[in-house]
Short mmCIF file of C-alpha atoms in Angstrom, two decimals:
data_model
loop_
_atom_site.label_atom_id
_atom_site.label_comp_id
_atom_site.label_asym_id
_atom_site.label_seq_id
_atom_site.Cartn_x
_atom_site.Cartn_y
_atom_site.Cartn_z
CA GLN M 1 123.59 75.13 78.94
CA LYS M 2 120.24 73.44 79.45
CA THR M 3 118.42 73.44 82.76
CA CYS M 4 115.77 71.00 83.93
CA ALA M 5 112.71 71.68 86.04
CA VAL M 6 111.64 69.22 88.72
CA VAL M 7 107.89 69.12 89.30
CA LEU M 8 106.48 67.88 92.61
CA THR M 9 102.70 67.47 92.86
CA ARG M 10 100.94 67.24 96.22
CA VAL M 11 97.33 67.64 97.34
CA CYS M 12 97.04 70.53 99.76
CA ASP M 13 94.27 72.71 101.18
CA VAL M 14 96.13 76.01 101.15
CA GLY M 15 93.43 77.53 103.36
CA GLU M 16 94.60 75.27 106.22
CA ALA M 17 97.76 76.47 107.94
CA GLY M 18 98.90 72.94 108.87
CA HIS M 19 98.53 71.71 105.29
CA ALA M 20 100.56 74.61 103.88
CA ARG M 21 103.34 74.16 106.43
CA ARG M 22 103.61 70.45 105.63
CA LEU M 23 103.75 71.19 101.91
CA LEU M 24 106.54 73.73 102.36
CA ALA M 25 108.47 71.27 104.54
CA ILE M 26 108.24 68.68 101.74
CA VAL M 27 109.45 71.21 99.19
CA GLN M 28 112.40 72.21 101.34
CA ARG M 29 113.29 68.58 102.00
CA GLU M 30 112.89 67.05 98.52
CA LEU M 31 113.71 69.95 96.21
CA ALA M 32 116.15 72.84 96.02
CA PRO M 33 115.74 75.68 98.54
CA LEU M 34 112.50 77.57 98.05
CA ARG M 35 113.04 80.71 95.94
CA GLY M 36 109.52 81.84 95.19
CA VAL M 37 105.81 81.16 95.63
CA TRP M 38 102.95 81.52 93.15
CA HIS M 39 99.50 81.53 94.70
CA ALA M 40 96.66 80.85 92.25
CA ALA M 41 93.93 79.29 94.41
CA GLY M 42 90.35 80.51 94.28
CA LEU M 43 86.67 79.57 94.61
CA LEU M 44 83.42 81.31 93.71
CA SER M 45 80.21 81.63 95.70
CA ASP M 46 78.29 84.23 93.72
CA ALA M 47 75.07 85.77 95.03
CA LEU M 48 73.40 89.15 95.23
CA LEU M 49 74.56 91.18 98.22
CA SER M 50 71.29 90.57 100.13
CA ASN M 51 71.90 86.82 99.82
CA GLN M 52 75.54 86.83 100.85
CA SER M 53 76.35 85.29 104.21
CA ALA M 54 79.26 84.70 106.56
CA ALA M 55 79.46 81.13 105.24
CA SER M 56 79.74 82.22 101.60
CA ALA M 57 82.37 84.80 102.56
CA ARG M 58 84.43 82.19 104.43
CA HIS M 59 84.10 79.79 101.47
CA VAL M 60 85.66 82.37 99.13
CA TYR M 61 88.14 83.93 101.56
CA ALA M 62 89.69 80.66 102.78
CA PRO M 63 91.67 79.65 99.65
CA LYS M 64 92.17 83.17 98.28
CA ALA M 65 92.97 85.57 101.13
CA GLY M 66 93.43 82.99 103.87
CA GLY M 67 95.72 80.88 101.73
CA ALA M 68 97.89 83.87 100.87
CA CYS M 69 98.23 84.76 104.56
CA VAL M 70 99.16 81.19 105.45
CA LEU M 71 101.81 81.01 102.74
CA GLU M 72 103.21 84.40 103.69
CA ARG M 73 103.53 83.41 107.35
CA ALA M 74 104.95 79.99 106.54
CA THR M 75 107.64 81.49 104.28
CA GLY M 76 108.39 84.49 106.49
CA MET M 77 111.93 83.37 107.31
CA VAL M 78 112.80 82.06 103.82
CA GLY M 79 113.52 85.37 102.09
CA LEU M 80 111.57 84.74 98.90
CA GLY M 81 112.79 86.16 95.63
CA ALA M 82 109.21 86.24 94.35
CA LEU M 83 105.68 86.00 95.72
CA THR M 84 103.18 86.19 92.87
CA LEU M 85 99.52 86.39 93.89
CA PHE M 86 96.79 85.73 91.32
CA SER M 87 94.16 88.37 92.01
CA SER M 88 91.22 89.29 89.77
CA VAL M 89 89.89 92.35 87.96
CA ALA M 90 86.89 91.84 90.25
CA ALA M 91 89.00 93.67 92.84
CA LEU M 92 89.44 96.58 90.43
CA LEU M 93 86.08 96.77 88.65
CA GLY M 94 83.78 94.74 90.86
CA GLY M 95 81.49 92.04 89.53
CA ALA M 96 77.79 91.28 89.64
CA GLY M 97 77.13 88.98 92.59
CA GLN M 98 80.81 88.90 93.53
CA ALA M 99 81.12 91.15 96.57
CA ASN M 100 82.87 88.37 98.50
CA TYR M 101 85.18 87.47 95.62
CA SER M 102 86.04 91.13 94.93
CA ALA M 103 86.94 91.70 98.58
CA ALA M 104 89.04 88.53 98.83
CA ASN M 105 91.07 89.54 95.78
CA ALA M 106 91.45 93.10 97.07
CA HIS M 107 93.02 91.51 100.14
CA LEU M 108 95.75 90.04 97.90
CA ASP M 109 96.38 93.46 96.36
CA GLY M 110 96.78 94.99 99.81
CA ALA M 111 99.07 92.19 100.95
CA SER M 112 101.36 92.72 97.97
CA ALA M 113 101.51 96.47 98.58
CA CYS M 114 102.37 95.88 102.26
CA ARG M 115 105.18 93.49 101.33
CA ARG M 116 106.72 96.13 99.07
CA VAL M 117 106.57 98.70 101.87
CA ARG M 118 108.51 96.23 104.03
CA GLY M 119 111.10 95.75 101.27
CA GLN M 120 109.92 92.22 100.38
CA ALA M 121 109.23 90.75 96.95
CA GLY M 122 105.62 90.55 95.87
CA VAL M 123 103.21 91.32 93.04
CA SER M 124 99.44 90.89 92.81
CA VAL M 125 98.10 90.41 89.27
CA GLN M 126 94.46 91.39 88.76
CA TRP M 127 93.68 88.94 85.98
CA GLY M 128 90.81 89.19 83.60
CA SER M 129 89.21 85.92 82.46
CA TRP M 130 91.34 83.51 80.43
CA SER M 131 89.99 81.77 77.33
CA ALA M 132 91.41 78.27 77.69
CA VAL M 133 92.04 77.79 81.41
CA GLY M 134 90.59 78.99 84.68
CA MET M 135 87.13 79.38 86.17
CA ALA M 136 85.67 81.33 83.23
CA SER M 137 86.71 78.80 80.58
CA ARG M 138 84.02 76.22 81.28
CA GLY M 139 80.46 75.71 82.47
CA VAL M 140 78.06 78.46 83.52
CA ALA M 141 80.87 80.97 84.07
CA SER M 142 81.96 80.55 80.45
CA GLU M 143 78.44 81.21 79.19
CA ARG M 144 78.18 84.32 81.36
CA MET M 145 81.47 85.57 79.96
CA ARG M 146 80.28 84.97 76.40
CA VAL M 147 77.25 87.21 77.00
CA ALA M 148 79.33 89.86 78.80
CA GLU M 149 81.89 89.96 75.99
CA ALA M 150 79.21 90.69 73.42
CA GLN M 151 77.84 93.58 75.48
CA SER M 152 80.79 95.15 77.28
CA GLY M 153 83.98 95.15 75.21
CA PHE M 154 85.85 92.98 77.70
CA ALA M 155 87.20 89.75 76.19
CA ARG M 156 88.99 86.72 77.54
CA ILE M 157 92.77 86.57 77.60
CA GLU M 158 94.39 84.17 75.14
CA PRO M 159 97.17 82.05 76.73
CA ALA M 160 99.89 83.70 74.61
CA GLN M 161 98.67 87.15 75.69
CA GLY M 162 98.53 86.12 79.33
CA LEU M 163 102.04 84.64 79.35
CA SER M 164 103.40 87.77 77.70
CA ALA M 165 101.74 89.95 80.34
CA LEU M 166 102.97 87.67 83.12
CA ARG M 167 106.56 87.95 81.96
CA SER M 168 106.23 91.73 82.23
CA VAL M 169 104.60 91.94 85.64
CA VAL M 170 106.96 89.58 87.46
CA LEU M 171 110.06 91.59 86.54
CA PRO M 172 111.88 93.14 89.52
CA HIS M 173 110.99 96.70 90.51
CA GLY M 174 107.58 96.62 88.82
CA PRO M 175 104.46 97.93 90.57
CA PRO M 176 103.05 95.81 93.45
CA VAL M 177 99.58 95.57 91.84
CA VAL M 178 98.97 95.18 88.10
CA ALA M 179 95.76 94.66 86.09
CA ALA M 180 95.87 92.44 83.00
CA MET M 181 92.78 92.19 80.82
CA THR M 182 91.78 92.23 77.15
CA ILE M 183 89.69 95.26 76.19
CA GLU M 184 88.07 96.26 72.92
CA TRP M 185 88.08 99.99 73.62
CA SER M 186 85.73 101.04 70.84
CA ARG M 187 83.04 98.67 72.10
CA LEU M 188 83.63 99.47 75.79
CA LEU M 189 83.55 103.24 75.39
CA GLY M 190 81.04 103.38 72.55
CA GLU M 191 82.16 105.44 69.58
CA ALA M 192 78.70 106.97 69.13
CA ARG M 193 78.48 108.19 72.72
CA GLY M 194 82.00 109.55 72.84
CA ALA M 195 84.56 108.79 75.56
CA PRO M 196 85.14 110.73 78.77
CA ALA M 197 88.03 113.16 78.33
CA PHE M 198 90.47 111.17 80.46
CA LEU M 199 89.83 108.02 78.35
CA SER M 200 89.66 109.75 74.96
CA HIS M 201 93.00 108.28 73.87
CA PHE M 202 91.54 104.79 74.30
CA ALA M 203 88.62 105.33 71.91
CA PRO M 204 90.07 104.50 68.49
CA SER M 205 88.21 105.10 65.27
CA ARG M 206 88.51 101.43 64.34
CA THR M 207 88.19 98.26 66.39
CA SER M 208 91.29 97.19 68.21
CA ALA M 209 92.10 95.18 71.29
CA CYS M 210 94.98 95.05 73.69
CA VAL M 211 96.00 93.51 76.97
CA VAL M 212 96.38 96.11 79.72
CA SER M 213 99.41 95.44 81.90
CA ALA M 214 102.25 97.26 83.61
CA ALA M 215 104.36 97.22 80.47
CA ALA M 216 101.64 97.74 77.85
CA PRO M 217 101.42 101.07 76.01
CA CYS M 218 97.67 101.17 76.63
CA SER M 219 97.77 101.51 80.42
CA VAL M 220 95.47 104.19 81.77
CA SER M 221 96.88 107.49 82.96
CA ALA M 222 95.24 110.78 83.87
CA ALA M 223 98.55 112.61 84.18
CA GLY M 224 98.42 116.26 83.18
CA MET M 225 94.69 116.72 83.75
CA PRO M 226 93.83 119.31 86.43
CA LEU M 227 92.23 117.93 89.58
CA GLU M 228 89.23 120.20 89.10
CA ARG M 229 88.53 118.66 85.69
CA VAL M 230 88.84 115.12 87.08
CA LEU M 231 86.38 116.01 89.86
CA GLN M 232 83.91 117.42 87.35
CA LEU M 233 83.97 114.21 85.35
CA VAL M 234 83.64 112.00 88.42
CA GLN M 235 80.82 114.09 89.90
CA ARG M 236 78.95 114.00 86.61
CA ALA M 237 79.27 110.22 86.46
CA ALA M 238 78.36 109.75 90.13
CA GLY M 239 75.45 112.16 90.02
CA GLY M 240 76.51 114.10 93.08
CA ALA M 241 79.35 115.67 95.05
CA VAL M 242 82.52 113.61 95.43
CA ASP M 243 85.38 114.37 97.80
CA ALA M 244 88.76 114.88 96.16
CA ASP M 245 90.32 112.29 98.48
CA ALA M 246 87.72 109.58 97.76
CA PRO M 247 89.17 106.53 95.94
CA LEU M 248 88.11 106.06 92.32
CA MET M 249 85.91 102.97 92.69
#
């Protein structure tokens, strides 16, 4: 039995509560009852930390964190079967000049975790850069990514890889926050330098790449390593004492 999808396109500033409420009212009126929401809005306003301002923070927070809050409030009584938030690896790894963007995406991760605690559906996907779509696929951002790829071992996600990862992360009972990125481990870790002990399994002898996601066999785990050993590695990398309860950031 074939099913058909009905697509309704409307212009909406998701950072404005009134706009989002009107959009949801149109959806409820013209289409089937609302079952899920995917939030993929975002803007950049990159600058070094000393040049960041309240205005640049608001510019980035409004569609990303503010929009997610608006949608969550507006759908509070609907009982969604899915709320998928498009976060960024900037929330996990940081990014040069992206303190505001990293924080806004971290807000999505926290919102998803809170929804799960309350027994509601929700997942926040910390996406790496995509190759054919998205902010890093064109213009200055694309050139920056090209340079970073050559130096770091991070690569852009091909659409087929991204869709495969997305199918995994939106399954019920998965983790509330998932990172999905393409990594060339041998380049990232540097075969000549040798990998830290807790990443040694990700330093292959030959070049390989994989997309890290909730369902991928290359997800990072430090299970089985004594806390004392983990602290030694972290303190050596940080160059000083680190509390055992400090988050790994």
